[in-house]
Short mmCIF file of C-alpha atoms and ligand atoms in Angstrom, two decimals:
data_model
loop_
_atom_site.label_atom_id
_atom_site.label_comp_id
_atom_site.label_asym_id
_atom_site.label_seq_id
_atom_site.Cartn_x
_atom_site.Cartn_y
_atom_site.Cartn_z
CA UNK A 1 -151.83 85.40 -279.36
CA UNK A 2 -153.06 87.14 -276.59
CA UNK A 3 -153.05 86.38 -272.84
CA UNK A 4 -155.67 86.14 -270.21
CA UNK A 5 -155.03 87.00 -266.70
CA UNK A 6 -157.46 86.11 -263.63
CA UNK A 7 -157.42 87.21 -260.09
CA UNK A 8 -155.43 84.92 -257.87
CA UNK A 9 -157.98 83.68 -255.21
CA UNK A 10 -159.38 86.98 -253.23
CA UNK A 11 -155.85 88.54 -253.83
CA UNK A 12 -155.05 91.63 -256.89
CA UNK A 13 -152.53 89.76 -258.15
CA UNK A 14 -152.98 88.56 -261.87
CA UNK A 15 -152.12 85.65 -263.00
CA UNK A 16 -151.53 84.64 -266.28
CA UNK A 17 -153.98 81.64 -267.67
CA UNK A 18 -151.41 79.79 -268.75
CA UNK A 19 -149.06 78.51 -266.10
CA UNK A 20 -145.54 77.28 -266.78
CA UNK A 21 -145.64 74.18 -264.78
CA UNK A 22 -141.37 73.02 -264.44
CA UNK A 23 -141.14 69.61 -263.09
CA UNK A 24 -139.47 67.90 -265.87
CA UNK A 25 -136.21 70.25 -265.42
CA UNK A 26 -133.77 69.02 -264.08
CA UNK A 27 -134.40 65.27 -265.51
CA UNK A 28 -136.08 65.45 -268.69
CA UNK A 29 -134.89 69.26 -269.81
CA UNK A 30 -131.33 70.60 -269.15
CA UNK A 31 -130.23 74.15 -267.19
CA UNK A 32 -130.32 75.01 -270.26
CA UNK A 33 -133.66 73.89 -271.77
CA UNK A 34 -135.50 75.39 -268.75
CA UNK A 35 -133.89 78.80 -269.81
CA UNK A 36 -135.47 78.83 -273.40
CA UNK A 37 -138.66 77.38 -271.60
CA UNK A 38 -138.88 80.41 -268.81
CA UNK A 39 -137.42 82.84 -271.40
CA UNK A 40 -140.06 81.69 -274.29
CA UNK A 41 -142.89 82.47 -271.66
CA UNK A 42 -142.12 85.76 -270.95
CA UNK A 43 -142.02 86.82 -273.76
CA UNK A 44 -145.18 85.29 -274.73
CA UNK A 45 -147.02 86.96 -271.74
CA UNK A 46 -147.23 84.08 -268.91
CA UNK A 47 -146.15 86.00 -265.66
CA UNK A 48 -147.30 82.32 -263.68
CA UNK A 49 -144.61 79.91 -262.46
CA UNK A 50 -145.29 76.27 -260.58
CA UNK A 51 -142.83 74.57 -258.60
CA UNK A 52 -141.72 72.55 -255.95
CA UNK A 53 -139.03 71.51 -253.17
CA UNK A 54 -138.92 68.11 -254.50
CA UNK A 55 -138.58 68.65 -258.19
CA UNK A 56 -137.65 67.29 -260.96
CA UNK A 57 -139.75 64.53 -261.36
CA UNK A 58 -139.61 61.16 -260.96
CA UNK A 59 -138.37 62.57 -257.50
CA UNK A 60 -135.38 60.94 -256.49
CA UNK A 61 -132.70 62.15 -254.35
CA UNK A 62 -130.49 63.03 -256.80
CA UNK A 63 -132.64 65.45 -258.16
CA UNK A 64 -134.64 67.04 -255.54
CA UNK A 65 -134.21 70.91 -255.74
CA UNK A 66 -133.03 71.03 -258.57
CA UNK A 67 -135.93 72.52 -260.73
CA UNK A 68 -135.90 75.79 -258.15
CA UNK A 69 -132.08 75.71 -258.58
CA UNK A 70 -132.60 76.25 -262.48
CA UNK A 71 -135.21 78.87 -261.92
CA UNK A 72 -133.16 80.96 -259.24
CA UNK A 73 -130.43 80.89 -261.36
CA UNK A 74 -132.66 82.18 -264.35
CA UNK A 75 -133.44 84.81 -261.66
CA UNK A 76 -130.00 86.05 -260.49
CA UNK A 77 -129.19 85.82 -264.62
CA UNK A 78 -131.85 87.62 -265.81
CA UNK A 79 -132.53 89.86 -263.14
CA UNK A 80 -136.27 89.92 -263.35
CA UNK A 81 -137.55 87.98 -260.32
CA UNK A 82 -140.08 90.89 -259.70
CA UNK A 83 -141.60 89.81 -263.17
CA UNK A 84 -142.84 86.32 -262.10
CA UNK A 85 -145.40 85.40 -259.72
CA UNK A 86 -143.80 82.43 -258.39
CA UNK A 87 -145.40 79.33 -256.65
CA UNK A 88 -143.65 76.84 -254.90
CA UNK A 89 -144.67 73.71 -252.27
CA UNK A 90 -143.72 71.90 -249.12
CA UNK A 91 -144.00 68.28 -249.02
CA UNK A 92 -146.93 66.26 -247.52
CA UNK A 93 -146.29 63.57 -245.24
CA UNK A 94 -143.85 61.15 -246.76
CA UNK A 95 -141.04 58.61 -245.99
CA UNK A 96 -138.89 60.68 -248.27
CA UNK A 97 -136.19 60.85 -245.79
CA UNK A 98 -133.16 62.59 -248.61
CA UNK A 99 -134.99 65.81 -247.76
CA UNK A 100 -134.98 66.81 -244.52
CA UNK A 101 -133.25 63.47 -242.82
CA UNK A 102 -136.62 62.16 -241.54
CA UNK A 103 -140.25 61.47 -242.67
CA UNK A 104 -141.34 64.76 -244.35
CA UNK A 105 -144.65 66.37 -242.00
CA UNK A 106 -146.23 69.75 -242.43
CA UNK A 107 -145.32 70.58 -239.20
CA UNK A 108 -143.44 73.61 -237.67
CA UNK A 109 -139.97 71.91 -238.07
CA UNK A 110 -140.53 70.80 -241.61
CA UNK A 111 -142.14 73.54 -243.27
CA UNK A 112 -139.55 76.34 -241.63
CA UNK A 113 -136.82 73.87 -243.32
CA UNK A 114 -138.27 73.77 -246.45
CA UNK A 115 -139.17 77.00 -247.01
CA UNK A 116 -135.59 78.69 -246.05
CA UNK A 117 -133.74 75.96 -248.32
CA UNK A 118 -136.29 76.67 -251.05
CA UNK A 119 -135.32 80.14 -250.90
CA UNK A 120 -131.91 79.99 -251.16
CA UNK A 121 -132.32 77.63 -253.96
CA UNK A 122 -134.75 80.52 -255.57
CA UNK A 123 -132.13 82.98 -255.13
CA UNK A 124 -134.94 85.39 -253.80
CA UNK A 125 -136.35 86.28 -250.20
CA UNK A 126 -139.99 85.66 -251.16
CA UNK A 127 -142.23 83.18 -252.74
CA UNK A 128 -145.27 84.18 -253.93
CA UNK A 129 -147.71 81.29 -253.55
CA UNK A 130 -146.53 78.19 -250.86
CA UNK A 131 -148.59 75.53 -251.29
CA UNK A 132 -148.90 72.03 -249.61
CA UNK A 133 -148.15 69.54 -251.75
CA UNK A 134 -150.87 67.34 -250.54
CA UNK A 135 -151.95 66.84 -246.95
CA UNK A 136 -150.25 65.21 -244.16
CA UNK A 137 -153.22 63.52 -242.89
CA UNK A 138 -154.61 59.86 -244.80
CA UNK A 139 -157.03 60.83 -247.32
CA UNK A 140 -157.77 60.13 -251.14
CA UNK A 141 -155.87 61.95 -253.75
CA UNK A 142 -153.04 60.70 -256.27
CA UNK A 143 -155.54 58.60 -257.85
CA UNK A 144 -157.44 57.12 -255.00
CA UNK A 145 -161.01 57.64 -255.85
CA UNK A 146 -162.55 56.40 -252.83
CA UNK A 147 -162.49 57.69 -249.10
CA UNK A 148 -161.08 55.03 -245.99
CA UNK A 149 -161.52 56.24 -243.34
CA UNK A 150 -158.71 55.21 -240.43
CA UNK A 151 -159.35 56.10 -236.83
CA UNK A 152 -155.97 55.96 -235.80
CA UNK A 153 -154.50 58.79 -237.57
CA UNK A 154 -151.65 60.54 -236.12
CA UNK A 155 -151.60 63.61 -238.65
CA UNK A 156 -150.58 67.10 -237.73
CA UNK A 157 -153.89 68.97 -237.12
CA UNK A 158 -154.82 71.35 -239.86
CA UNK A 159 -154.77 74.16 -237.43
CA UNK A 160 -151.31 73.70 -236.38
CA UNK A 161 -150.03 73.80 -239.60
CA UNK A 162 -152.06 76.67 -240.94
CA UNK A 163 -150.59 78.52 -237.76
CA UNK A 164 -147.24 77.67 -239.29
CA UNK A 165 -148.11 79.01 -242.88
CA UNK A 166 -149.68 82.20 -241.09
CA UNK A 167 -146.72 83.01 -239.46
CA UNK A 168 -144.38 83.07 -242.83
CA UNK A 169 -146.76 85.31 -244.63
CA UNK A 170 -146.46 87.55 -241.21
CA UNK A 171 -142.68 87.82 -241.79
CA UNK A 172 -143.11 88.10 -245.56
CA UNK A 173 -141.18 84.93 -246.68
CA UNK A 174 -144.48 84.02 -248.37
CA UNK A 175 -147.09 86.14 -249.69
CA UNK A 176 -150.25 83.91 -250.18
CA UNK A 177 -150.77 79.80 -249.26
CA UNK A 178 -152.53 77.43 -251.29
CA UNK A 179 -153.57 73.71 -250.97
CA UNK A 180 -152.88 70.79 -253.58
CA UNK A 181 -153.96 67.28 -254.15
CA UNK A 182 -156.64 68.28 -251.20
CA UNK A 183 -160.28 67.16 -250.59
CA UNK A 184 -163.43 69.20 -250.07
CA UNK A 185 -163.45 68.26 -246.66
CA UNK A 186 -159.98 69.74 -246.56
CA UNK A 187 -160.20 73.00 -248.53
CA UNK A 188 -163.33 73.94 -246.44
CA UNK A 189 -162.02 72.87 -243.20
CA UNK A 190 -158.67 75.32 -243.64
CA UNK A 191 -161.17 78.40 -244.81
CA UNK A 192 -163.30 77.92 -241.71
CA UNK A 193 -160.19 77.76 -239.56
CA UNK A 194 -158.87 80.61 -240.56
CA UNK A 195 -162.20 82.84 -240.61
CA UNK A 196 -162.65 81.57 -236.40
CA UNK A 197 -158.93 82.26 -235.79
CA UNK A 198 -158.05 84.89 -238.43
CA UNK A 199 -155.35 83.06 -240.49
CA UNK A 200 -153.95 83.86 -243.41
CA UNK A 201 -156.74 82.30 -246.29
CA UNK A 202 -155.61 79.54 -249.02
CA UNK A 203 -155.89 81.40 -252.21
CA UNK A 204 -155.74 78.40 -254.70
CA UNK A 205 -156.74 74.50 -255.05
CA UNK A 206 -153.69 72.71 -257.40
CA UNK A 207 -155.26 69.78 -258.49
CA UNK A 208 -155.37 67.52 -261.38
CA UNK A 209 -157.63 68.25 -263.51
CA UNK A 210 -157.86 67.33 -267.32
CA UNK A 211 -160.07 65.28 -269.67
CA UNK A 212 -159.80 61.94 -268.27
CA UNK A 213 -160.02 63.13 -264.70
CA UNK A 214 -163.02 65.42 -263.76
CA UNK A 215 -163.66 64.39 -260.50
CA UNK A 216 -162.49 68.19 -259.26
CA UNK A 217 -165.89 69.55 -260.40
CA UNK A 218 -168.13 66.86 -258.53
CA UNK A 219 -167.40 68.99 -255.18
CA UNK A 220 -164.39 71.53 -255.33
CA UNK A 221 -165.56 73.54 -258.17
CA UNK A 222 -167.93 74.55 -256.12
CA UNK A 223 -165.39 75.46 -253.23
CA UNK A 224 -163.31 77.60 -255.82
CA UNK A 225 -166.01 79.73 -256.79
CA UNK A 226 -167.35 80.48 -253.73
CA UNK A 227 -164.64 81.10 -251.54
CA UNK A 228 -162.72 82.62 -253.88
CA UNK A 229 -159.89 79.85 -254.60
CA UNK A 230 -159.60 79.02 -258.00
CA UNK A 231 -158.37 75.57 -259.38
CA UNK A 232 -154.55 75.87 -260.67
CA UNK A 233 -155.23 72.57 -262.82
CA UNK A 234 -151.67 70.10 -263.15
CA UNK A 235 -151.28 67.84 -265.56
CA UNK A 236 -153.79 69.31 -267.97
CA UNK A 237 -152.93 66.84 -270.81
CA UNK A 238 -152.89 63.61 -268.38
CA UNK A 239 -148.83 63.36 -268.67
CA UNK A 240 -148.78 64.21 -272.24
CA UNK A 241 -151.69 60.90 -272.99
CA UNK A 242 -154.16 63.66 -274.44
CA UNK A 243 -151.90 64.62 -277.56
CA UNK A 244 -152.72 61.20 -278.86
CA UNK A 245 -149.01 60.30 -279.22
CA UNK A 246 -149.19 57.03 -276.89
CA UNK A 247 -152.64 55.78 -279.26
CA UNK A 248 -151.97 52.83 -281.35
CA UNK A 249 -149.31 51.58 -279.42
CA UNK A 250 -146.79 54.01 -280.11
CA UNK A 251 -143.89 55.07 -277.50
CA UNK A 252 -142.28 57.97 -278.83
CA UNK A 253 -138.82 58.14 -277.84
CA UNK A 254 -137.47 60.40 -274.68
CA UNK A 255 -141.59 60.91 -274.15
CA UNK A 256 -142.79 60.53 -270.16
CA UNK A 257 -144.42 57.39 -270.70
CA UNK A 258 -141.87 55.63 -272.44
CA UNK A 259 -139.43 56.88 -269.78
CA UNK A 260 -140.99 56.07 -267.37
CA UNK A 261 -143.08 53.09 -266.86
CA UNK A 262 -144.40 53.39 -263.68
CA UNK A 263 -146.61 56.41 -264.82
CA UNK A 264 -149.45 53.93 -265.57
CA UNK A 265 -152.18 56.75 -265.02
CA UNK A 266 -153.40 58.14 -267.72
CA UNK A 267 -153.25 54.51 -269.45
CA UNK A 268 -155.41 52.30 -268.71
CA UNK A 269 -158.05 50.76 -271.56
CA UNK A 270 -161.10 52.51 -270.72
CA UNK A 271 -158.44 56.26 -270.96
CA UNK A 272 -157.34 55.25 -274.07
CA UNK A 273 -160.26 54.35 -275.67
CA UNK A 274 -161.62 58.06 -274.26
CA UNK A 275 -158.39 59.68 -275.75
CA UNK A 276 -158.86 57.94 -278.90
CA UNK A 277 -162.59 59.35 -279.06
CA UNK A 278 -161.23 63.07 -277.97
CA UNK A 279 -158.35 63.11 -280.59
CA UNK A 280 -161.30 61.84 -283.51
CA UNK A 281 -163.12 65.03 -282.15
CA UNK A 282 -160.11 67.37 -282.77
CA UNK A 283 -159.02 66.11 -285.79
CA UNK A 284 -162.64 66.33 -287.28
CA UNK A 285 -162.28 70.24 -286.31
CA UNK A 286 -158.88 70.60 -286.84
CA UNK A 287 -157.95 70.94 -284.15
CA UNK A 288 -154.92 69.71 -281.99
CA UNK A 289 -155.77 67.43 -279.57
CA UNK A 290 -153.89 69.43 -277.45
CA UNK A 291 -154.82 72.36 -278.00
CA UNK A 292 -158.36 70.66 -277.55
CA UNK A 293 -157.74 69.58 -274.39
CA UNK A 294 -155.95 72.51 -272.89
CA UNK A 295 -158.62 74.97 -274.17
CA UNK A 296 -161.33 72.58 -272.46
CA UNK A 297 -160.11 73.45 -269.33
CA UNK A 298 -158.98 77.64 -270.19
CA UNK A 299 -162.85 78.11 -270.50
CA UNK A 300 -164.03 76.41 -267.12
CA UNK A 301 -165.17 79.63 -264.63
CA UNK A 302 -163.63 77.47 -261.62
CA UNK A 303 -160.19 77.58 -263.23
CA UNK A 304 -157.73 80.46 -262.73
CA UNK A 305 -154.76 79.18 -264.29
CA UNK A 306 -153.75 75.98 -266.19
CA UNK A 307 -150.54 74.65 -265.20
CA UNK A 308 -149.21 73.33 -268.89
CA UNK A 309 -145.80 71.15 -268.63
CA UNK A 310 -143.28 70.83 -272.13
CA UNK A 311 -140.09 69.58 -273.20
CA UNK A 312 -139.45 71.40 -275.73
CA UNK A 313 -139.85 74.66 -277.12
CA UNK A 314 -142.53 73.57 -279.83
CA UNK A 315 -144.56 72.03 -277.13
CA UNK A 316 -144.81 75.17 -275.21
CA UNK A 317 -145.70 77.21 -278.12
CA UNK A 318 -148.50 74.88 -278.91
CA UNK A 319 -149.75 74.80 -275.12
CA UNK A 320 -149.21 78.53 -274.84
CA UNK A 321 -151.32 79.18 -278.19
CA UNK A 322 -154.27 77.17 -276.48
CA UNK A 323 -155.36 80.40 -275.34
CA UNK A 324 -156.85 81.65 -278.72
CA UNK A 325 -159.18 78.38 -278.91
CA UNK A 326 -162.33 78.67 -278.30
CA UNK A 327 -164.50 75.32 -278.63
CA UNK A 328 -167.58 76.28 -280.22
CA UNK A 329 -171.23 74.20 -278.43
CA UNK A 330 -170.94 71.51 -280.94
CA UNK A 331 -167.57 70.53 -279.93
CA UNK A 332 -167.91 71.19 -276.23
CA UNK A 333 -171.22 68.61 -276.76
CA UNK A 334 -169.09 65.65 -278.39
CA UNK A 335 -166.85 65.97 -275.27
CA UNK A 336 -169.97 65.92 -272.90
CA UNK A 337 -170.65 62.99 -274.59
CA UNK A 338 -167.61 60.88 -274.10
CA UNK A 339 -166.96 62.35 -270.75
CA UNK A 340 -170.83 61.21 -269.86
CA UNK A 341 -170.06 57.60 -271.34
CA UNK A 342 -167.00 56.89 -268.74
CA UNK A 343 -166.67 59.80 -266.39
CA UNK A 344 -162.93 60.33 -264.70
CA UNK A 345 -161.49 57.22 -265.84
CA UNK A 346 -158.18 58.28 -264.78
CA UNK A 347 -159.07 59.74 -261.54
P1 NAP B 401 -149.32 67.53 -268.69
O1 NAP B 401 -149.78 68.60 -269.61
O2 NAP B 401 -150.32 66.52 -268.33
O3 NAP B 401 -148.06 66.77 -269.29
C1 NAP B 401 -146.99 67.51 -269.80
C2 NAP B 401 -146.09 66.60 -270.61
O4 NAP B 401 -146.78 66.14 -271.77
C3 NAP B 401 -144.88 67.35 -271.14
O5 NAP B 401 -143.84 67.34 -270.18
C4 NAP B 401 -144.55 66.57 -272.40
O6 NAP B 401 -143.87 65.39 -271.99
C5 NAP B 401 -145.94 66.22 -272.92
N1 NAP B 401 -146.49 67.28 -273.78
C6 NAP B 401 -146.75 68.56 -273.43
N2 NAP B 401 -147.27 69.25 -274.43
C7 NAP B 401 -147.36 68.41 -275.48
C8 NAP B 401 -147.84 68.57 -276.79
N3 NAP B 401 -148.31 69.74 -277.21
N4 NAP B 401 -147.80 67.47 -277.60
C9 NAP B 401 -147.32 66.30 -277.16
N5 NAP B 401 -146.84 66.10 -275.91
C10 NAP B 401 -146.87 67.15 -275.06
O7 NAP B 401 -148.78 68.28 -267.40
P2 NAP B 401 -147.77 67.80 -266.24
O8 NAP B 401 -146.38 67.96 -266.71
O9 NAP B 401 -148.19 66.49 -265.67
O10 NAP B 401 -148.08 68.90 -265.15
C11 NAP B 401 -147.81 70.26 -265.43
C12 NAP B 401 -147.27 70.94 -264.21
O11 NAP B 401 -148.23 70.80 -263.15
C13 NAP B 401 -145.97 70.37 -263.62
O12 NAP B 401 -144.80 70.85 -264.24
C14 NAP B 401 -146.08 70.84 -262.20
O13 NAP B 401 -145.69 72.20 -262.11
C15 NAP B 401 -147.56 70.69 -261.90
N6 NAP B 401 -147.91 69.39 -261.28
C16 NAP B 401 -148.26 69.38 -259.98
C17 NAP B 401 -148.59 68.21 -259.34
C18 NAP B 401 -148.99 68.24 -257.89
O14 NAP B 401 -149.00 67.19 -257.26
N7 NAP B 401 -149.31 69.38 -257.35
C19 NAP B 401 -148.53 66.99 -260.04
C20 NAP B 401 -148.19 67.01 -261.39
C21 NAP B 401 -147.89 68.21 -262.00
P3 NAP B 401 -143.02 64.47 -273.00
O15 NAP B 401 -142.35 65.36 -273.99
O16 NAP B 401 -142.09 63.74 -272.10
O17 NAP B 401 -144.02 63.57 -273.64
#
């Protein structure tokens, strides 16, 4: 197994293909657990890490900052924070109040919070890539399709909190900023604002992006490639769905989706029926469906890194080995196919 590295955004920083997404630590995985997860991927070449203040998931108060605990202690432990380029986020607007005592905002206030107690959970004084989780103001993204517009809507200005983000990479808490769960209208409205008023640049789009939910390539794909700010795809296997362990009304024990029921996503009839198809595909090649589907989106030009989540060690190997599959045009054709039958049905 060999790695692949891309250019992060207009940076010279390398990232590895294969991201080690971490939001099931700290619920799911153990201290522990995470260890043999981060340790695993180092060895196995991934220099990429993806998390956030309000980690693990299903966030809950109990649990919020606890993933970036595990990972600065894996840091002071192991003494290798220079070895990781390490990505981290700042909550959109939500009535999350546990985290900073009030409605999170990507204002001054908030972000200047977040990013100081994110660092001393990190254990380091720098974070590579700060994203926003997803924007303050009202717009479509965890699974809203369509756009409503509302008139009324009090959100903090883009420029304001761009100004904000500019000034941390001045002092060097931050190095780069990125965007997630974000709109064309979004992504191209922060590049323009910093080109008139010479801001720091977002670097990277993190947004879902898998099988059962294309809808990134219908307008940001385009945005990534031409401004230089590739997609960092999450949830590249649509919550585990893809692996075809859910199919004939299985619920594997300690799995996501039998955890957690409220993850209705990546269910519905029309997505299963579509997985069912993709994992017939896979099989006929033998191929793992997960493998399939991660090395699906390792070979799209728009993508620089794939942001694979595990629970366990054989998981990760499997994700991790995605890298050596390459889908030849008949295969890549099937999945045309299906996708062309019932586009995004899990947008
Ligand atoms: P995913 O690939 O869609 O799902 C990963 C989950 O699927 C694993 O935790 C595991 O859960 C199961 N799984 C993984 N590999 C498997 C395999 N080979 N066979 C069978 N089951 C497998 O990715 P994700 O966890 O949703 O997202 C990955 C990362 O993206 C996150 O850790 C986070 O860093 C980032 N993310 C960001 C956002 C955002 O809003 N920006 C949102 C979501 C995720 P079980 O063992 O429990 O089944």
């Amino acid at each position: 197994m060999t790695m692949q590295f891309k250019k992060l955004g207009n940076t010279d920083i390398d990232v590895s293909l294969i991201c080690l997404g971490t939001m099931t630590w700290g619920e799911q995985n153990t201290k522990e657990e995470a260890f043999e997860q981060m340790n695993y991927a180092l060895e196995n070449g991934i220099n990429f890490f993806d998390t956030a203040e309000l980690y693990a998931v299903p966030p809950k108060e109990e649990t919020y900052g606890r993933t970036e605990t595990y990972i600065g202690e894996w840091f002071e432990e192991k003494k290798n924070r220079d070895k990781i380029i390490l990505a981290s986020k700042v909550a959109g607007r939500s009535g999350m109040k546990y985290m900073r005592g009030e409605e999170t905002r990507l204002d001054k206030k908030n972000i200047t919070k977040a990013l100081e107690e994110s660092l001393k959970r990190l254990k380091t004084d720098y974070i590579d890539l700060y994203q926003l989780h997803w924007p303050d103001r009202k717009t479509n993204f965890f699974g809203q399709l369509g756009y409503n517009h509302e008139e009324n809507d009090d959100s903090i200005p883009l420029e304001e909190t761009l100004e904000v983000l500019n000034d941390i990479v001045k002092k060097g808490m931050v190095k780069y900023i990125g965007i997630s769960n974000e709109t064309p209208w979004g992504a191209m409205q922060l590049i323009k604002i910093a080109e008139e008023k010479k801001l720091a640049k977002i670097v990277s789009i993190q947004n879902p992006y898998n099988l059962l939910n294309r809808t990134y390539e219908i307008g940001l794909a385009e945005v990534s490639v031409r401004e230089k700010c590739g997609l960092l795809a999450y949830s590249p296997l649509g919550f585990g769905a893809l692996s075809g362990k859910y199919l004939n009304e299985q619920w594997p024990a300690k799995a996501r989706l039998t955890l957690f029921k409220e993850f209705t996503r990546y269910l519905n009839p029309i997505a299963i029926k579509c997985t069912e198809e993709y994992v017939k595909i896979a099989k006929e090649n033998n191929l793992s469906p997960a493998q399939m589907a991660l090395a699906y989106i390792n070979a799209k030009p728009f993508v620089t890194s794939n942001i694979i989540g595990a629970t366990n060690l054989d998981q990760l190997k499997e994700n991790i080995e995605s890298i050596d599959i390459n889908l030849d045009e008949k295969i890549i054709e099937k999945i045309e196919g299906i996708h062309k039958e019932n586009p995004n049905p899990c947008p």
